[in-house]
PDB file of C-alpha atoms in Angstrom:
ATOM      1  CA  UNK K   1      25.653  -7.011  10.751  1.00  0.00           C
ATOM      2  CA  UNK K   2      25.794  -3.259  11.309  1.00  0.00           C
ATOM      3  CA  UNK K   3      23.009  -1.787  13.440  1.00  0.00           C
ATOM      4  CA  UNK K   4      20.954   0.988  11.850  1.00  0.00           C
ATOM      5  CA  UNK K   5      18.644   3.649  13.223  1.00  0.00           C
ATOM      6  CA  UNK K   6      14.981   2.848  12.447  1.00  0.00           C
ATOM      7  CA  UNK K   7      14.012   6.399  11.513  1.00  0.00           C
ATOM      8  CA  UNK K   8      17.006   6.674   9.199  1.00  0.00           C
ATOM      9  CA  UNK K   9      16.050   3.421   7.473  1.00  0.00           C
ATOM     10  CA  UNK K  10      12.455   4.538   6.994  1.00  0.00           C
ATOM     11  CA  UNK K  11      13.475   7.942   5.708  1.00  0.00           C
ATOM     12  CA  UNK K  12      15.995   6.481   3.260  1.00  0.00           C
ATOM     13  CA  UNK K  13      13.381   4.282   1.603  1.00  0.00           C
ATOM     14  CA  UNK K  14      10.799   7.058   1.608  1.00  0.00           C
ATOM     15  CA  UNK K  15      13.178   9.546   0.012  1.00  0.00           C
ATOM     16  CA  UNK K  16      14.310   7.001  -2.554  1.00  0.00           C
ATOM     17  CA  UNK K  17      10.706   6.551  -3.685  1.00  0.00           C
ATOM     18  CA  UNK K  18      10.067  10.306  -3.740  1.00  0.00           C
ATOM     19  CA  UNK K  19      13.138  10.928  -5.873  1.00  0.00           C
ATOM     20  CA  UNK K  20      12.299   8.101  -8.276  1.00  0.00           C
ATOM     21  CA  UNK K  21       8.803   9.447  -8.827  1.00  0.00           C
ATOM     22  CA  UNK K  22       9.964  12.976  -9.652  1.00  0.00           C
ATOM     23  CA  UNK K  23      12.772  11.645 -11.842  1.00  0.00           C
ATOM     24  CA  UNK K  24      10.182  10.094 -14.149  1.00  0.00           C
ATOM     25  CA  UNK K  25       9.016  13.602 -15.125  1.00  0.00           C
ATOM     26  CA  UNK K  26      12.436  14.774 -16.279  1.00  0.00           C
ATOM     27  CA  UNK K  27      12.863  15.486 -19.968  1.00  0.00           C
ATOM     28  CA  UNK K  28       9.159  15.270 -20.811  1.00  0.00           C
ATOM     29  CA  UNK K  29       6.902  18.002 -22.153  1.00  0.00           C
ATOM     30  CA  UNK K  30       3.670  19.230 -20.613  1.00  0.00           C
ATOM     31  CA  UNK K  31       1.456  16.936 -22.655  1.00  0.00           C
ATOM     32  CA  UNK K  32       3.368  13.759 -21.855  1.00  0.00           C
ATOM     33  CA  UNK K  33       3.508  14.339 -18.100  1.00  0.00           C
ATOM     34  CA  UNK K  34      -0.278  14.879 -18.040  1.00  0.00           C
ATOM     35  CA  UNK K  35      -1.713  12.601 -20.696  1.00  0.00           C
ATOM     36  CA  UNK K  36      -3.806   9.619 -19.554  1.00  0.00           C
ATOM     37  CA  UNK K  37      -2.002   6.420 -20.463  1.00  0.00           C
ATOM     38  CA  UNK K  38      -4.401   3.799 -19.095  1.00  0.00           C
ATOM     39  CA  UNK K  39      -8.165   3.335 -19.423  1.00  0.00           C
ATOM     40  CA  UNK K  40      -8.479   4.687 -15.852  1.00  0.00           C
ATOM     41  CA  UNK K  41      -6.522   7.830 -16.692  1.00  0.00           C
ATOM     42  CA  UNK K  42      -3.227   7.156 -14.896  1.00  0.00           C
ATOM     43  CA  UNK K  43      -0.736   9.917 -15.678  1.00  0.00           C
ATOM     44  CA  UNK K  44       2.653  11.000 -14.357  1.00  0.00           C
ATOM     45  CA  UNK K  45       1.934  14.439 -12.919  1.00  0.00           C
ATOM     46  CA  UNK K  46      -1.285  13.178 -11.368  1.00  0.00           C
ATOM     47  CA  UNK K  47       0.680  10.490  -9.543  1.00  0.00           C
ATOM     48  CA  UNK K  48       2.903  13.174  -8.029  1.00  0.00           C
ATOM     49  CA  UNK K  49      -0.103  15.256  -6.983  1.00  0.00           C
ATOM     50  CA  UNK K  50      -1.786  12.237  -5.400  1.00  0.00           C
ATOM     51  CA  UNK K  51       1.274  10.963  -3.543  1.00  0.00           C
ATOM     52  CA  UNK K  52       2.030  14.418  -2.167  1.00  0.00           C
ATOM     53  CA  UNK K  53      -1.540  14.729  -0.912  1.00  0.00           C
ATOM     54  CA  UNK K  54      -1.484  11.317   0.764  1.00  0.00           C
ATOM     55  CA  UNK K  55       1.830  12.046   2.475  1.00  0.00           C
ATOM     56  CA  UNK K  56       0.589  15.415   3.698  1.00  0.00           C
ATOM     57  CA  UNK K  57      -2.427  13.802   5.328  1.00  0.00           C
ATOM     58  CA  UNK K  58      -0.717  10.866   6.994  1.00  0.00           C
ATOM     59  CA  UNK K  59       2.379  12.723   8.167  1.00  0.00           C
ATOM     60  CA  UNK K  60       0.744  16.042   8.960  1.00  0.00           C
ATOM     61  CA  UNK K  61      -2.896  16.282  10.005  1.00  0.00           C
ATOM     62  CA  UNK K  62      -2.918  12.766  11.447  1.00  0.00           C
ATOM     63  CA  UNK K  63      -0.438  13.856  14.114  1.00  0.00           C
ATOM     64  CA  UNK K  64      -1.937  17.273  14.799  1.00  0.00           C
ATOM     65  CA  UNK K  65       0.601  18.992  12.579  1.00  0.00           C
ATOM     66  CA  UNK K  66      -1.352  20.795   9.837  1.00  0.00           C
ATOM     67  CA  UNK K  67       0.910  22.295   7.206  1.00  0.00           C
ATOM     68  CA  UNK K  68      -1.297  25.113   5.999  1.00  0.00           C
ATOM     69  CA  UNK K  69      -0.800  23.863   2.433  1.00  0.00           C
ATOM     70  CA  UNK K  70      -4.098  24.142   0.528  1.00  0.00           C
ATOM     71  CA  UNK K  71      -5.308  20.953  -1.142  1.00  0.00           C
ATOM     72  CA  UNK K  72      -8.630  21.997  -2.721  1.00  0.00           C
ATOM     73  CA  UNK K  73      -8.863  18.725  -4.640  1.00  0.00           C
ATOM     74  CA  UNK K  74      -9.822  17.085  -1.308  1.00  0.00           C
ATOM     75  CA  UNK K  75     -12.594  19.565  -0.484  1.00  0.00           C
ATOM     76  CA  UNK K  76     -16.117  18.158  -0.202  1.00  0.00           C
ATOM     77  CA  UNK K  77     -17.092  20.076  -3.330  1.00  0.00           C
ATOM     78  CA  UNK K  78     -14.171  18.766  -5.399  1.00  0.00           C
ATOM     79  CA  UNK K  79     -14.874  16.360  -8.219  1.00  0.00           C
ATOM     80  CA  UNK K  80     -14.061  12.677  -7.836  1.00  0.00           C
ATOM     81  CA  UNK K  81     -10.399  11.833  -8.500  1.00  0.00           C
ATOM     82  CA  UNK K  82      -9.353  15.496  -8.542  1.00  0.00           C
ATOM     83  CA  UNK K  83      -6.122  14.516  -6.783  1.00  0.00           C
ATOM     84  CA  UNK K  84      -5.150  12.146  -9.609  1.00  0.00           C
ATOM     85  CA  UNK K  85      -4.615  14.646 -12.439  1.00  0.00           C
ATOM     86  CA  UNK K  86      -3.423  18.181 -13.045  1.00  0.00           C
ATOM     87  CA  UNK K  87      -5.656  20.802 -14.604  1.00  0.00           C
ATOM     88  CA  UNK K  88      -4.252  22.968 -17.394  1.00  0.00           C
ATOM     89  CA  UNK K  89      -3.938  25.809 -14.869  1.00  0.00           C
ATOM     90  CA  UNK K  90      -1.875  23.746 -12.401  1.00  0.00           C
ATOM     91  CA  UNK K  91       1.737  23.968 -13.494  1.00  0.00           C
ATOM     92  CA  UNK K  92       4.411  21.334 -13.157  1.00  0.00           C
ATOM     93  CA  UNK K  93       6.351  23.749 -10.961  1.00  0.00           C
ATOM     94  CA  UNK K  94       3.381  24.233  -8.629  1.00  0.00           C
ATOM     95  CA  UNK K  95       2.794  20.518  -8.128  1.00  0.00           C
ATOM     96  CA  UNK K  96       6.461  19.588  -7.785  1.00  0.00           C
ATOM     97  CA  UNK K  97       6.965  22.520  -5.426  1.00  0.00           C
ATOM     98  CA  UNK K  98       3.967  21.380  -3.390  1.00  0.00           C
ATOM     99  CA  UNK K  99       5.451  17.878  -3.170  1.00  0.00           C
ATOM    100  CA  UNK K 100       8.833  19.187  -2.010  1.00  0.00           C
ATOM    101  CA  UNK K 101       7.183  21.312   0.692  1.00  0.00           C
ATOM    102  CA  UNK K 102       5.248  18.232   1.780  1.00  0.00           C
ATOM    103  CA  UNK K 103       8.554  16.349   2.115  1.00  0.00           C
ATOM    104  CA  UNK K 104       9.904  19.031   4.410  1.00  0.00           C
ATOM    105  CA  UNK K 105       6.761  19.025   6.543  1.00  0.00           C
ATOM    106  CA  UNK K 106       6.602  15.224   6.723  1.00  0.00           C
ATOM    107  CA  UNK K 107      10.318  14.970   7.539  1.00  0.00           C
ATOM    108  CA  UNK K 108       9.840  17.470  10.365  1.00  0.00           C
ATOM    109  CA  UNK K 109       7.043  15.278  11.763  1.00  0.00           C
ATOM    110  CA  UNK K 110       9.248  12.195  11.599  1.00  0.00           C
ATOM    111  CA  UNK K 111      12.128  14.032  13.260  1.00  0.00           C
ATOM    112  CA  UNK K 112       9.982  15.579  15.988  1.00  0.00           C
ATOM    113  CA  UNK K 113       7.987  12.568  17.171  1.00  0.00           C
ATOM    114  CA  UNK K 114       8.873   9.099  18.481  1.00  0.00           C
ATOM    115  CA  UNK K 115       7.845   6.277  16.147  1.00  0.00           C
ATOM    116  CA  UNK K 116       5.352   4.990  18.733  1.00  0.00           C
ATOM    117  CA  UNK K 117       3.477   8.313  18.806  1.00  0.00           C
ATOM    118  CA  UNK K 118      -0.234   7.721  18.221  1.00  0.00           C
ATOM    119  CA  UNK K 119      -2.205   9.937  15.868  1.00  0.00           C
ATOM    120  CA  UNK K 120      -5.718   9.852  14.429  1.00  0.00           C
ATOM    121  CA  UNK K 121      -6.387   9.630  10.707  1.00  0.00           C
ATOM    122  CA  UNK K 122      -9.157  12.201  10.102  1.00  0.00           C
ATOM    123  CA  UNK K 123     -10.752  10.365   7.175  1.00  0.00           C
ATOM    124  CA  UNK K 124     -10.835   6.895   8.808  1.00  0.00           C
ATOM    125  CA  UNK K 125     -13.797   5.618  10.896  1.00  0.00           C
ATOM    126  CA  UNK K 126     -13.450   6.920  14.466  1.00  0.00           C
ATOM    127  CA  UNK K 127     -13.176   3.445  15.998  1.00  0.00           C
ATOM    128  CA  UNK K 128     -10.232   2.578  13.705  1.00  0.00           C
ATOM    129  CA  UNK K 129      -8.569   5.963  13.313  1.00  0.00           C
ATOM    130  CA  UNK K 130      -5.650   5.554  15.715  1.00  0.00           C
ATOM    131  CA  UNK K 131      -2.296   4.853  14.083  1.00  0.00           C
ATOM    132  CA  UNK K 132       1.325   5.050  15.187  1.00  0.00           C
ATOM    133  CA  UNK K 133       3.836   7.225  13.390  1.00  0.00           C
ATOM    134  CA  UNK K 134       5.750   4.070  12.468  1.00  0.00           C
ATOM    135  CA  UNK K 135       2.647   2.619  10.813  1.00  0.00           C
ATOM    136  CA  UNK K 136       1.955   5.909   9.030  1.00  0.00           C
ATOM    137  CA  UNK K 137       5.480   6.174   7.617  1.00  0.00           C
ATOM    138  CA  UNK K 138       5.399   2.561   6.397  1.00  0.00           C
ATOM    139  CA  UNK K 139       2.008   3.211   4.784  1.00  0.00           C
ATOM    140  CA  UNK K 140       3.343   6.312   2.995  1.00  0.00           C
ATOM    141  CA  UNK K 141       6.434   4.411   1.800  1.00  0.00           C
ATOM    142  CA  UNK K 142       4.234   1.620   0.439  1.00  0.00           C
ATOM    143  CA  UNK K 143       1.945   4.083  -1.348  1.00  0.00           C
ATOM    144  CA  UNK K 144       4.834   6.079  -2.814  1.00  0.00           C
ATOM    145  CA  UNK K 145       6.697   2.986  -4.002  1.00  0.00           C
ATOM    146  CA  UNK K 146       3.508   1.604  -5.558  1.00  0.00           C
ATOM    147  CA  UNK K 147       2.959   4.765  -7.554  1.00  0.00           C
ATOM    148  CA  UNK K 148       6.645   5.068  -8.445  1.00  0.00           C
ATOM    149  CA  UNK K 149       6.215   1.630 -10.032  1.00  0.00           C
ATOM    150  CA  UNK K 150       3.255   2.934 -11.994  1.00  0.00           C
ATOM    151  CA  UNK K 151       5.426   5.838 -13.130  1.00  0.00           C
ATOM    152  CA  UNK K 152       8.145   3.403 -14.254  1.00  0.00           C
ATOM    153  CA  UNK K 153       5.730   1.727 -16.620  1.00  0.00           C
ATOM    154  CA  UNK K 154       4.156   4.959 -17.867  1.00  0.00           C
ATOM    155  CA  UNK K 155       7.547   6.432 -18.687  1.00  0.00           C
ATOM    156  CA  UNK K 156       8.636   3.313 -20.555  1.00  0.00           C
ATOM    157  CA  UNK K 157       5.417   3.454 -22.591  1.00  0.00           C
ATOM    158  CA  UNK K 158       6.019   7.129 -23.404  1.00  0.00           C
ATOM    159  CA  UNK K 159       9.597   7.092 -24.634  1.00  0.00           C
ATOM    160  CA  UNK K 160      11.263   3.818 -23.652  1.00  0.00           C
ATOM    161  CA  UNK K 161      13.183   5.373 -20.742  1.00  0.00           C
ATOM    162  CA  UNK K 162      13.684   2.901 -17.889  1.00  0.00           C
ATOM    163  CA  UNK K 163      15.552   2.618 -14.639  1.00  0.00           C
ATOM    164  CA  UNK K 164      15.216   2.542 -10.879  1.00  0.00           C
ATOM    165  CA  UNK K 165      16.941   5.861 -10.292  1.00  0.00           C
ATOM    166  CA  UNK K 166      19.368   8.303 -11.841  1.00  0.00           C
ATOM    167  CA  UNK K 167      22.479   6.388 -10.793  1.00  0.00           C
ATOM    168  CA  UNK K 168      21.252   2.791 -11.063  1.00  0.00           C
ATOM    169  CA  UNK K 169      19.034   1.621 -13.896  1.00  0.00           C
ATOM    170  CA  UNK K 170      18.925  -1.954 -12.454  1.00  0.00           C
ATOM    171  CA  UNK K 171      18.328  -3.316 -15.953  1.00  0.00           C
ATOM    172  CA  UNK K 172      19.765  -6.609 -17.189  1.00  0.00           C
ATOM    173  CA  UNK K 173      21.194  -5.164 -20.406  1.00  0.00           C
ATOM    174  CA  UNK K 174      21.582  -1.916 -22.322  1.00  0.00           C
ATOM    175  CA  UNK K 175      21.476  -3.668 -25.710  1.00  0.00           C
ATOM    176  CA  UNK K 176      18.148  -3.156 -27.558  1.00  0.00           C
ATOM    177  CA  UNK K 177      18.717  -6.372 -29.525  1.00  0.00           C
ATOM    178  CA  UNK K 178      19.009  -8.322 -26.272  1.00  0.00           C
ATOM    179  CA  UNK K 179      15.645  -6.928 -25.129  1.00  0.00           C
ATOM    180  CA  UNK K 180      14.010  -7.724 -28.471  1.00  0.00           C
ATOM    181  CA  UNK K 181      15.149 -11.338 -28.146  1.00  0.00           C
ATOM    182  CA  UNK K 182      14.133 -11.479 -24.487  1.00  0.00           C
ATOM    183  CA  UNK K 183      10.655 -10.161 -25.212  1.00  0.00           C
ATOM    184  CA  UNK K 184      10.243 -12.614 -28.100  1.00  0.00           C
ATOM    185  CA  UNK K 185      11.175 -15.502 -25.786  1.00  0.00           C
ATOM    186  CA  UNK K 186       8.601 -14.356 -23.227  1.00  0.00           C
ATOM    187  CA  UNK K 187       5.956 -14.068 -25.923  1.00  0.00           C
ATOM    188  CA  UNK K 188       6.773 -17.579 -27.131  1.00  0.00           C
ATOM    189  CA  UNK K 189       6.609 -19.002 -23.588  1.00  0.00           C
ATOM    190  CA  UNK K 190       3.270 -17.288 -22.945  1.00  0.00           C
ATOM    191  CA  UNK K 191       1.743 -18.660 -26.141  1.00  0.00           C
ATOM    192  CA  UNK K 192       3.126 -22.142 -25.464  1.00  0.00           C
ATOM    193  CA  UNK K 193       1.626 -22.114 -21.954  1.00  0.00           C
ATOM    194  CA  UNK K 194      -1.730 -20.996 -23.349  1.00  0.00           C
ATOM    195  CA  UNK K 195      -1.666 -23.779 -25.979  1.00  0.00           C
ATOM    196  CA  UNK K 196      -0.909 -26.373 -23.281  1.00  0.00           C
ATOM    197  CA  UNK K 197      -3.710 -25.073 -21.058  1.00  0.00           C
ATOM    198  CA  UNK K 198      -6.172 -25.314 -23.933  1.00  0.00           C
ATOM    199  CA  UNK K 199      -4.979 -28.831 -24.770  1.00  0.00           C
ATOM    200  CA  UNK K 200      -5.417 -29.918 -21.141  1.00  0.00           C
ATOM    201  CA  UNK K 201      -9.032 -28.682 -21.221  1.00  0.00           C
ATOM    202  CA  UNK K 202      -9.807 -30.421 -24.505  1.00  0.00           C
TER     203      UNK K 202
END
């Protein structure tokens, strides 16, 4: 087994999630990257805006490294969920550019500080606010990967495009007929299980 450097491992998985999330915007028009696709309004560009904001907080202010990047959607006067969608005046370029600047700032924090450095999360209760850089990076990776998964599903619903990243789709087949048969088998199994459950209750 080859030894690896912990910071390098953490950064690799963080960057992979960042790249995957932005990739899901490629090739789509303004409406499709913004439109709400779930009853709770989940949308692609809003996911990017949210993830960037979370990363900026945990890997910036928490460790006394403010970026100077304005995030008015977190102001006390901002409406609820303002970080989860883009207004018509907020361009794709602005939000993606914001996210890329956040990466640079967060990466500088990771590079500059030991993983056992303790910071304080400003929006957590004071008695629970202390967190190590290692914990913060893992938390940001988990949040980014979670929302990249949301983006996977949204993009498939929009135009059928799937895949883990640009060079590896990680899909079992590229044959639409295979997927039609696969989905039909899953539907059949689900209905059969439901019928058995109802019979057991009868």
